Amino acid sequence: MSPLTLWRDISPLGQPLRSPTRGSSHILVVGGGVTGLISSWVLLDRGYRVTIVSSAWANDEQRLTSQIAGALWEFPPAVCGQHTDKISLAHSKHWSMTSYHIWDGIASIPSLSEASGVRMMPSDFFFPEPVDSDKAQLSKMTEIMASGVRGFYRGADIIDERRVDLSYGAVDAYELLAPIIDTDKAMGWLMELVESKGANLVTETINDDLVEIEDSLLARFGADVIVNATGLQGQVLAGDESVYPIRGGLIRVINDGSDFPKVDAALTITADAAGSSNEIIFLVPRNDNILLIGGITEPHEWNLDLTMDSPIIRRMRERCEKFLPGLENARVDPEYPFAQGLRPFRGQNVRVERELRRTGSRIVHSYGHGGAGWSLSFGCAQDVAMLVEESLDGIAARPMSETVFERKAAGFRKPQAERY
């Protein structure tokens, strides 16, 4: 299966690539976050009719998890260090590269970049030991170099160039160009895009296991297949008790160059490089004026009751200020100073798979993306579309574990053409 490709397979313009007909199948997508919206986009451009059901939509009052996300593209495993399941990881590497090339294509067109909030920027990773001395880090770096990312460069001179405090202990670094996404803008753009392509948006909360209500739900909406893209709600809607949150928090500061030198690259120390999820450095320019300061990982914490004065947030800020001198002078964004959310994880990480508990079910699941929803979005959506087609064709469902070897054999393949 060749990677999903911008312009050939999906279009960022307001009309579907393939217009639906009276006989086109109708897909019910449950979930209005980035996973649900991009899955819907891919399905719409394949000529399906699509209805999206969500309990809430992107807004500026009570932001969705997809809006709160750091939204820095990353090659798995991600910064938070929780992505460890071998089967899911093998799939995720392919999903991430499919997404990379599409976000890159969107960012390459100035008008689309501005409308969508997607930019390609340097993304720098710092290490307390030489990368060569850590087998896992060396393996990851080698995969990244071979993956097709743009602008890869390795050198300790990055540490000086980015003004990292030498006393913090970074001794090695590499850089690549990565998609960085202004999520508020991007979510609004995605909603407008799928609506313009013909999606019907319905505000409704579903609180039942989809297997139990599958037939009635299909009948009520006149749908042929259900796609479950509900994040943490997968615990209920997929009957998946392994789903759990990892709480995160981000401080938003003014990044206009007046209080400290403007940060124009993402700067990170990942949990696996630092040896602890309590030592993450995550500095990401959200847009031209805002810098995100993070990050933290708190598994199984369901409450959104953190404040700027919470001890873990104070330590997070102090850690980043020590890493990058000048940040201690930063002013918080007066309109939106602090963001917190719940990353939707599960025991075996990301699940893009058909329902296996009921023979003949027409439910396709896509949830458990953790902090990587934006990074994996288009790759997962391509698999969702493939599984929808299999379901409609009456092909028997297979678990992800049976397709992982096909992924590994395929390797990373760059799309043949970025634009027609």
Short mmCIF file of C-alpha atoms in Angstrom, two decimals:
data_model
loop_
_atom_site.label_atom_id
_atom_site.label_comp_id
_atom_site.label_asym_id
_atom_site.label_seq_id
_atom_site.Cartn_x
_atom_site.Cartn_y
_atom_site.Cartn_z
CA MET A 1 0.00 0.00 0.00
CA SER A 2 1.58 3.28 -1.09
CA PRO A 3 1.46 6.20 1.37
CA LEU A 4 -1.48 8.55 1.32
CA THR A 5 -0.38 11.51 -0.80
CA LEU A 6 -1.51 15.12 -0.90
CA TRP A 7 -3.27 16.13 -4.16
CA ARG A 8 -3.34 12.56 -5.45
CA ASP A 9 -5.41 11.01 -2.64
CA ILE A 10 -6.63 14.00 -0.65
CA SER A 11 -7.11 17.65 -1.47
CA PRO A 12 -6.95 20.62 0.93
CA LEU A 13 -9.50 22.42 -1.23
CA GLY A 14 -13.16 22.71 -0.38
CA GLN A 15 -14.56 20.09 -2.75
CA PRO A 16 -14.19 16.31 -2.44
CA LEU A 17 -11.75 14.73 -4.89
CA ARG A 18 -14.44 12.17 -5.74
CA SER A 19 -18.00 13.37 -5.42
CA PRO A 20 -20.40 10.98 -3.69
CA THR A 21 -23.26 9.43 -5.61
CA ARG A 22 -26.67 8.24 -4.47
CA GLY A 23 -25.19 4.79 -3.99
CA SER A 24 -22.12 5.90 -2.01
CA SER A 25 -21.69 4.28 1.37
CA HIS A 26 -22.37 6.42 4.43
CA ILE A 27 -19.77 6.45 7.22
CA LEU A 28 -20.59 7.53 10.77
CA VAL A 29 -17.50 8.98 12.47
CA VAL A 30 -17.77 9.31 16.26
CA GLY A 31 -15.37 11.94 17.58
CA GLY A 32 -14.67 15.55 16.58
CA GLY A 33 -10.97 15.79 17.45
CA VAL A 34 -8.06 15.73 15.02
CA THR A 35 -8.33 11.95 14.51
CA GLY A 36 -12.02 12.10 13.67
CA LEU A 37 -11.74 15.15 11.42
CA ILE A 38 -8.78 13.90 9.38
CA SER A 39 -10.31 10.42 9.07
CA SER A 40 -13.44 12.14 7.77
CA TRP A 41 -11.40 14.22 5.30
CA VAL A 42 -9.79 11.09 3.83
CA LEU A 43 -13.14 9.31 3.59
CA LEU A 44 -14.85 12.31 1.98
CA ASP A 45 -12.16 12.55 -0.70
CA ARG A 46 -12.74 8.87 -1.48
CA GLY A 47 -16.35 9.62 -2.31
CA TYR A 48 -18.05 8.45 0.87
CA ARG A 49 -20.86 10.33 2.55
CA VAL A 50 -19.81 11.21 6.10
CA THR A 51 -21.59 12.20 9.30
CA ILE A 52 -19.49 13.21 12.29
CA VAL A 53 -21.00 12.90 15.77
CA SER A 54 -19.25 14.60 18.67
CA SER A 55 -20.19 15.76 22.15
CA ALA A 56 -18.15 18.95 21.59
CA TRP A 57 -16.32 20.83 18.86
CA ALA A 58 -13.22 23.00 18.78
CA ASN A 59 -13.82 26.31 20.56
CA ASP A 60 -11.98 28.97 22.56
CA GLU A 61 -13.91 28.49 25.81
CA GLN A 62 -13.42 24.82 26.69
CA ARG A 63 -10.73 23.53 24.39
CA LEU A 64 -10.60 19.95 23.16
CA THR A 65 -7.58 17.73 23.80
CA SER A 66 -6.63 18.23 20.14
CA GLN A 67 -6.40 21.98 20.72
CA ILE A 68 -4.39 21.72 23.94
CA ALA A 69 -1.83 19.35 22.38
CA GLY A 70 1.74 20.53 21.84
CA ALA A 71 1.36 19.42 18.19
CA LEU A 72 5.05 19.11 17.38
CA TRP A 73 5.52 16.34 14.81
CA GLU A 74 7.71 13.60 16.21
CA PHE A 75 9.11 10.33 14.96
CA PRO A 76 8.05 7.64 17.46
CA PRO A 77 8.53 7.10 20.31
CA ALA A 78 7.37 10.58 21.28
CA VAL A 79 8.79 13.02 23.83
CA CYS A 80 6.66 11.76 26.70
CA GLY A 81 8.30 8.33 26.51
CA GLN A 82 5.14 6.25 26.96
CA HIS A 83 4.98 4.76 23.46
CA THR A 84 6.57 1.35 23.98
CA ASP A 85 4.33 -1.39 22.53
CA LYS A 86 6.34 -3.02 19.71
CA ILE A 87 3.37 -3.75 17.45
CA SER A 88 1.89 -0.27 17.79
CA LEU A 89 5.34 1.32 17.43
CA ALA A 90 6.03 -0.46 14.14
CA HIS A 91 2.74 0.84 12.72
CA SER A 92 3.29 4.30 14.19
CA LYS A 93 6.58 4.85 12.39
CA HIS A 94 4.76 4.47 9.08
CA TRP A 95 1.80 6.53 10.20
CA SER A 96 4.11 9.34 11.29
CA MET A 97 5.96 9.52 7.97
CA THR A 98 2.75 9.55 5.94
CA SER A 99 1.60 12.44 8.12
CA TYR A 100 4.97 14.21 7.86
CA HIS A 101 4.86 14.46 4.08
CA ILE A 102 1.26 15.69 4.00
CA TRP A 103 1.79 18.35 6.68
CA ASP A 104 4.96 19.36 4.80
CA GLY A 105 2.97 19.67 1.60
CA ILE A 106 0.36 21.84 3.29
CA ALA A 107 3.02 24.06 4.87
CA SER A 108 4.81 24.51 1.53
CA ILE A 109 1.94 26.57 0.09
CA PRO A 110 1.88 29.98 1.83
CA SER A 111 -1.89 30.47 1.68
CA LEU A 112 -2.54 26.96 3.05
CA SER A 113 0.13 27.36 5.71
CA GLU A 114 -1.49 30.58 6.90
CA ALA A 115 -5.04 29.21 6.83
CA SER A 116 -4.19 25.91 8.55
CA GLY A 117 -1.62 27.14 11.07
CA VAL A 118 0.92 24.55 9.86
CA ARG A 119 4.59 25.50 9.47
CA MET A 120 7.82 23.62 8.94
CA MET A 121 10.39 24.70 11.53
CA PRO A 122 13.66 23.37 12.94
CA SER A 123 13.10 20.80 15.67
CA ASP A 124 16.12 20.13 17.87
CA PHE A 125 16.71 17.18 20.19
CA PHE A 126 19.35 17.35 22.91
CA PHE A 127 21.07 14.50 24.75
CA PRO A 128 22.98 14.21 28.05
CA GLU A 129 25.29 11.59 26.49
CA PRO A 130 26.62 11.11 22.95
CA VAL A 131 23.91 9.50 20.84
CA ASP A 132 26.37 6.78 19.82
CA SER A 133 26.63 5.61 23.44
CA ASP A 134 22.93 4.83 23.71
CA LYS A 135 21.89 1.93 21.50
CA ALA A 136 18.20 2.87 21.49
CA GLN A 137 18.87 6.54 20.68
CA LEU A 138 21.36 5.64 17.96
CA SER A 139 18.85 3.26 16.40
CA LYS A 140 16.14 5.93 16.47
CA MET A 141 18.44 8.55 14.96
CA THR A 142 19.46 6.15 12.20
CA GLU A 143 15.82 5.46 11.38
CA ILE A 144 15.08 9.18 11.29
CA MET A 145 17.96 9.81 8.89
CA ALA A 146 16.63 7.10 6.57
CA SER A 147 12.97 8.05 6.90
CA GLY A 148 12.79 10.94 4.45
CA VAL A 149 12.58 13.90 6.84
CA ARG A 150 14.05 17.14 5.57
CA GLY A 151 16.92 19.15 7.03
CA PHE A 152 18.53 16.50 9.20
CA TYR A 153 21.76 17.63 10.85
CA ARG A 154 23.69 16.28 13.81
CA GLY A 155 26.22 18.31 15.73
CA ALA A 156 27.02 19.60 19.21
CA ASP A 157 27.24 23.11 17.72
CA ILE A 158 23.43 23.17 17.84
CA ILE A 159 23.75 23.52 21.62
CA ASP A 160 25.58 26.85 21.27
CA GLU A 161 23.47 28.02 18.34
CA ARG A 162 20.27 27.64 20.36
CA ARG A 163 21.83 29.26 23.46
CA VAL A 164 21.31 26.20 25.67
CA ASP A 165 23.01 26.56 29.05
CA LEU A 166 26.08 24.32 28.99
CA SER A 167 25.71 23.61 32.69
CA TYR A 168 22.43 21.80 31.97
CA GLY A 169 24.49 18.89 30.65
CA ALA A 170 23.54 18.54 26.98
CA VAL A 171 26.51 17.19 25.03
CA ASP A 172 24.98 16.05 21.73
CA ALA A 173 22.11 17.15 19.49
CA TYR A 174 20.44 16.72 16.14
CA GLU A 175 17.97 18.76 14.16
CA LEU A 176 15.33 18.17 11.51
CA LEU A 177 12.59 20.20 9.88
CA ALA A 178 9.26 19.26 11.43
CA PRO A 179 5.63 20.32 11.15
CA ILE A 180 4.63 22.60 14.04
CA ILE A 181 0.91 23.25 14.27
CA ASP A 182 -1.14 26.07 15.75
CA THR A 183 -3.90 23.77 16.94
CA ASP A 184 -6.64 26.35 17.50
CA LYS A 185 -6.26 27.56 13.93
CA ALA A 186 -5.81 24.05 12.51
CA MET A 187 -8.89 22.61 14.20
CA GLY A 188 -11.04 25.46 12.89
CA TRP A 189 -9.60 24.95 9.42
CA LEU A 190 -10.24 21.19 9.51
CA MET A 191 -13.85 21.67 10.62
CA GLU A 192 -14.51 24.14 7.80
CA LEU A 193 -12.78 21.84 5.31
CA VAL A 194 -14.79 18.70 6.08
CA GLU A 195 -18.03 20.68 6.14
CA SER A 196 -17.23 22.20 2.75
CA LYS A 197 -16.55 18.70 1.42
CA GLY A 198 -20.02 17.64 2.54
CA ALA A 199 -19.71 16.26 6.07
CA ASN A 200 -22.75 16.55 8.30
CA LEU A 201 -21.81 17.55 11.88
CA VAL A 202 -24.09 16.36 14.70
CA THR A 203 -23.65 17.35 18.35
CA GLU A 204 -24.51 14.33 20.48
CA THR A 205 -22.93 12.39 23.33
CA ILE A 206 -22.70 8.61 23.05
CA ASN A 207 -22.03 6.82 26.31
CA ASP A 208 -22.49 3.17 25.38
CA ASP A 209 -20.23 0.42 24.13
CA LEU A 210 -20.61 0.67 20.35
CA VAL A 211 -20.87 -3.11 20.00
CA GLU A 212 -24.04 -3.04 22.10
CA ILE A 213 -25.69 -0.28 20.04
CA GLU A 214 -24.10 -0.90 16.64
CA ASP A 215 -27.23 -2.01 14.81
CA SER A 216 -29.45 0.72 16.23
CA LEU A 217 -26.83 3.41 15.57
CA LEU A 218 -26.33 2.31 11.97
CA ALA A 219 -30.08 2.28 11.46
CA ARG A 220 -30.70 5.66 13.09
CA PHE A 221 -28.10 7.43 10.95
CA GLY A 222 -28.59 5.34 7.83
CA ALA A 223 -24.89 4.49 8.00
CA ASP A 224 -22.94 1.51 6.68
CA VAL A 225 -19.83 1.66 8.91
CA ILE A 226 -18.97 3.31 12.24
CA VAL A 227 -15.54 4.83 12.92
CA ASN A 228 -14.68 5.26 16.60
CA ALA A 229 -12.26 8.18 17.03
CA THR A 230 -13.12 9.17 20.58
CA GLY A 231 -9.81 9.25 22.43
CA LEU A 232 -10.30 8.57 26.13
CA GLN A 233 -13.94 7.66 25.51
CA GLY A 234 -12.61 4.53 23.84
CA GLN A 235 -12.61 3.12 27.36
CA VAL A 236 -16.42 3.04 27.11
CA LEU A 237 -17.18 3.02 23.39
CA ALA A 238 -14.71 0.21 22.64
CA GLY A 239 -15.09 -1.55 25.98
CA ASP A 240 -11.35 -1.09 26.43
CA GLU A 241 -10.41 -1.04 30.10
CA SER A 242 -6.76 -0.46 29.23
CA VAL A 243 -7.47 3.15 28.18
CA TYR A 244 -6.13 5.74 30.61
CA PRO A 245 -5.09 9.42 30.60
CA ILE A 246 -1.66 10.95 30.94
CA ARG A 247 -2.18 14.46 32.21
CA GLY A 248 -0.08 17.20 30.66
CA GLY A 249 0.37 20.93 31.12
CA LEU A 250 1.87 23.76 29.06
CA ILE A 251 2.69 27.36 29.98
CA ARG A 252 2.16 29.87 27.19
CA VAL A 253 4.53 32.86 27.09
CA ILE A 254 5.00 35.81 24.75
CA ASN A 255 7.71 35.00 22.21
CA ASP A 256 8.20 38.34 20.42
CA GLY A 257 11.87 38.88 21.28
CA SER A 258 11.30 41.69 23.78
CA ASP A 259 11.80 39.73 27.03
CA PHE A 260 14.23 37.07 25.82
CA PRO A 261 15.73 36.23 22.40
CA LYS A 262 12.95 34.93 20.18
CA VAL A 263 12.83 31.14 20.05
CA ASP A 264 12.40 30.07 16.43
CA ALA A 265 12.94 26.32 16.77
CA ALA A 266 11.43 23.55 18.87
CA LEU A 267 13.87 22.50 21.62
CA THR A 268 13.36 19.19 23.40
CA ILE A 269 14.90 16.63 25.69
CA THR A 270 12.77 13.50 25.51
CA ALA A 271 11.90 11.27 28.45
CA ASP A 272 13.86 8.33 27.05
CA ALA A 273 16.95 10.50 26.48
CA ALA A 274 16.74 12.06 29.94
CA GLY A 275 16.05 8.72 31.57
CA SER A 276 12.95 10.07 33.32
CA SER A 277 9.55 11.46 32.36
CA ASN A 278 10.15 14.03 35.12
CA GLU A 279 13.02 15.63 33.19
CA ILE A 280 11.33 16.45 29.88
CA ILE A 281 12.20 19.72 28.15
CA PHE A 282 9.58 20.81 25.62
CA LEU A 283 9.84 24.31 24.14
CA VAL A 284 7.75 24.80 21.01
CA PRO A 285 6.80 27.99 19.12
CA ARG A 286 3.02 27.77 18.79
CA ASN A 287 2.80 30.64 16.34
CA ASP A 288 4.65 33.89 15.63
CA ASN A 289 3.96 35.24 19.10
CA ILE A 290 3.56 32.34 21.56
CA LEU A 291 6.05 29.85 22.97
CA LEU A 292 4.88 26.70 24.74
CA ILE A 293 6.85 25.66 27.85
CA GLY A 294 6.53 22.02 28.94
CA GLY A 295 6.20 19.30 29.71
CA ILE A 296 4.92 16.81 32.24
CA THR A 297 3.46 13.30 32.17
CA GLU A 298 1.10 12.17 34.94
CA PRO A 299 -0.41 8.76 34.17
CA HIS A 300 -3.91 7.97 35.46
CA GLU A 301 -4.59 11.54 36.61
CA TRP A 302 -8.13 12.35 35.43
CA ASN A 303 -8.66 15.75 37.07
CA LEU A 304 -7.84 19.00 35.30
CA ASP A 305 -7.02 20.89 38.49
CA LEU A 306 -3.44 22.02 37.85
CA THR A 307 -2.51 25.68 38.17
CA MET A 308 0.59 27.74 37.48
CA ASP A 309 1.40 27.35 41.19
CA SER A 310 1.13 23.56 41.27
CA PRO A 311 4.50 22.13 42.38
CA ILE A 312 4.91 19.99 39.25
CA ILE A 313 4.26 23.01 37.02
CA ARG A 314 6.65 25.19 38.99
CA ARG A 315 9.36 22.54 38.63
CA MET A 316 8.63 22.24 34.92
CA ARG A 317 9.09 25.98 34.43
CA GLU A 318 12.25 26.10 36.54
CA ARG A 319 13.70 23.21 34.57
CA CYS A 320 13.09 24.95 31.24
CA GLU A 321 14.43 28.27 32.55
CA LYS A 322 17.63 26.53 33.62
CA PHE A 323 17.90 24.88 30.20
CA LEU A 324 17.39 28.10 28.20
CA PRO A 325 18.62 31.26 29.96
CA GLY A 326 16.36 34.25 29.46
CA LEU A 327 13.11 32.33 29.89
CA GLU A 328 12.97 33.53 33.50
CA ASN A 329 12.04 36.94 32.05
CA ALA A 330 9.16 35.58 29.98
CA ARG A 331 5.68 37.07 30.29
CA VAL A 332 2.77 34.65 30.21
CA ASP A 333 0.06 35.10 27.60
CA PRO A 334 -2.53 37.21 29.46
CA GLU A 335 -5.46 35.76 27.50
CA TYR A 336 -4.47 32.09 27.72
CA PRO A 337 -1.56 31.57 30.14
CA PHE A 338 -1.84 27.87 30.92
CA ALA A 339 -3.16 24.82 29.10
CA GLN A 340 -3.76 21.37 30.53
CA GLY A 341 -5.25 18.24 29.07
CA LEU A 342 -5.45 14.47 29.16
CA ARG A 343 -3.49 12.51 26.58
CA PRO A 344 -5.53 9.41 25.62
CA PHE A 345 -3.30 6.36 26.11
CA ARG A 346 -4.03 2.63 26.25
CA GLY A 347 -2.15 -0.43 27.40
CA GLN A 348 -0.99 -1.42 23.90
CA ASN A 349 -0.73 2.17 22.68
CA VAL A 350 -2.42 3.21 19.44
CA ARG A 351 -5.25 1.07 18.13
CA VAL A 352 -6.33 1.29 14.48
CA GLU A 353 -8.25 -1.91 14.07
CA ARG A 354 -11.67 -3.32 13.30
CA GLU A 355 -13.94 -4.53 16.08
CA LEU A 356 -12.93 -8.08 17.00
CA ARG A 357 -15.49 -8.93 19.68
CA ARG A 358 -18.38 -9.41 17.27
CA THR A 359 -18.12 -11.36 14.00
CA GLY A 360 -19.27 -9.26 11.08
CA SER A 361 -19.13 -5.99 13.02
CA ARG A 362 -18.78 -2.84 10.94
CA ILE A 363 -16.96 -0.79 13.57
CA VAL A 364 -13.47 0.57 12.89
CA HIS A 365 -11.47 1.88 15.87
CA SER A 366 -8.84 4.64 15.87
CA TYR A 367 -7.92 5.75 19.39
CA GLY A 368 -5.18 5.60 22.01
CA HIS A 369 -2.88 8.05 20.20
CA GLY A 370 -1.60 9.54 23.45
CA GLY A 371 0.34 12.72 22.75
CA ALA A 372 0.85 11.86 19.06
CA GLY A 373 -2.57 12.48 17.51
CA TRP A 374 -1.32 15.18 15.15
CA SER A 375 1.89 13.31 14.32
CA LEU A 376 0.07 10.11 13.34
CA SER A 377 -3.12 11.65 11.95
CA PHE A 378 -2.96 11.07 8.19
CA GLY A 379 -1.27 7.69 8.45
CA CYS A 380 -3.95 6.44 10.82
CA ALA A 381 -6.67 7.93 8.62
CA GLN A 382 -5.36 6.04 5.61
CA ASP A 383 -5.59 2.79 7.57
CA VAL A 384 -9.08 3.73 8.77
CA ALA A 385 -10.18 4.14 5.14
CA MET A 386 -8.64 0.79 4.23
CA LEU A 387 -10.44 -0.92 7.12
CA VAL A 388 -13.72 0.75 6.16
CA GLU A 389 -13.34 -0.68 2.65
CA GLU A 390 -12.55 -4.14 4.02
CA SER A 391 -15.61 -3.99 6.23
CA LEU A 392 -17.85 -3.00 3.32
CA ASP A 393 -16.36 -5.79 1.19
CA GLY A 394 -17.10 -8.38 3.87
CA ILE A 395 -13.45 -9.24 4.48
CA ALA A 396 -12.82 -10.81 7.88
CA ALA A 397 -11.32 -8.53 10.54
CA ARG A 398 -7.67 -9.02 11.51
CA PRO A 399 -5.88 -7.81 14.64
CA MET A 400 -3.03 -5.29 14.30
CA SER A 401 -0.57 -7.98 15.35
CA GLU A 402 -1.19 -9.84 12.08
CA THR A 403 -0.38 -6.84 9.88
CA VAL A 404 2.72 -5.56 11.66
CA PHE A 405 5.04 -7.74 9.58
CA GLU A 406 3.59 -6.27 6.39
CA ARG A 407 4.48 -2.83 7.79
CA LYS A 408 8.06 -3.80 8.54
CA ALA A 409 8.53 -5.40 5.13
CA ALA A 410 7.24 -2.31 3.34
CA GLY A 411 9.80 0.05 4.91
CA PHE A 412 9.47 3.83 4.67
CA ARG A 413 8.36 5.05 1.28
CA LYS A 414 8.20 8.67 0.30
CA PRO A 415 5.22 9.67 -1.87
CA GLN A 416 6.12 9.69 -5.56
CA ALA A 417 4.67 13.13 -6.19
CA GLU A 418 3.91 15.95 -3.80
CA ARG A 419 1.73 17.90 -6.20
CA TYR A 420 0.06 17.56 -9.57
#
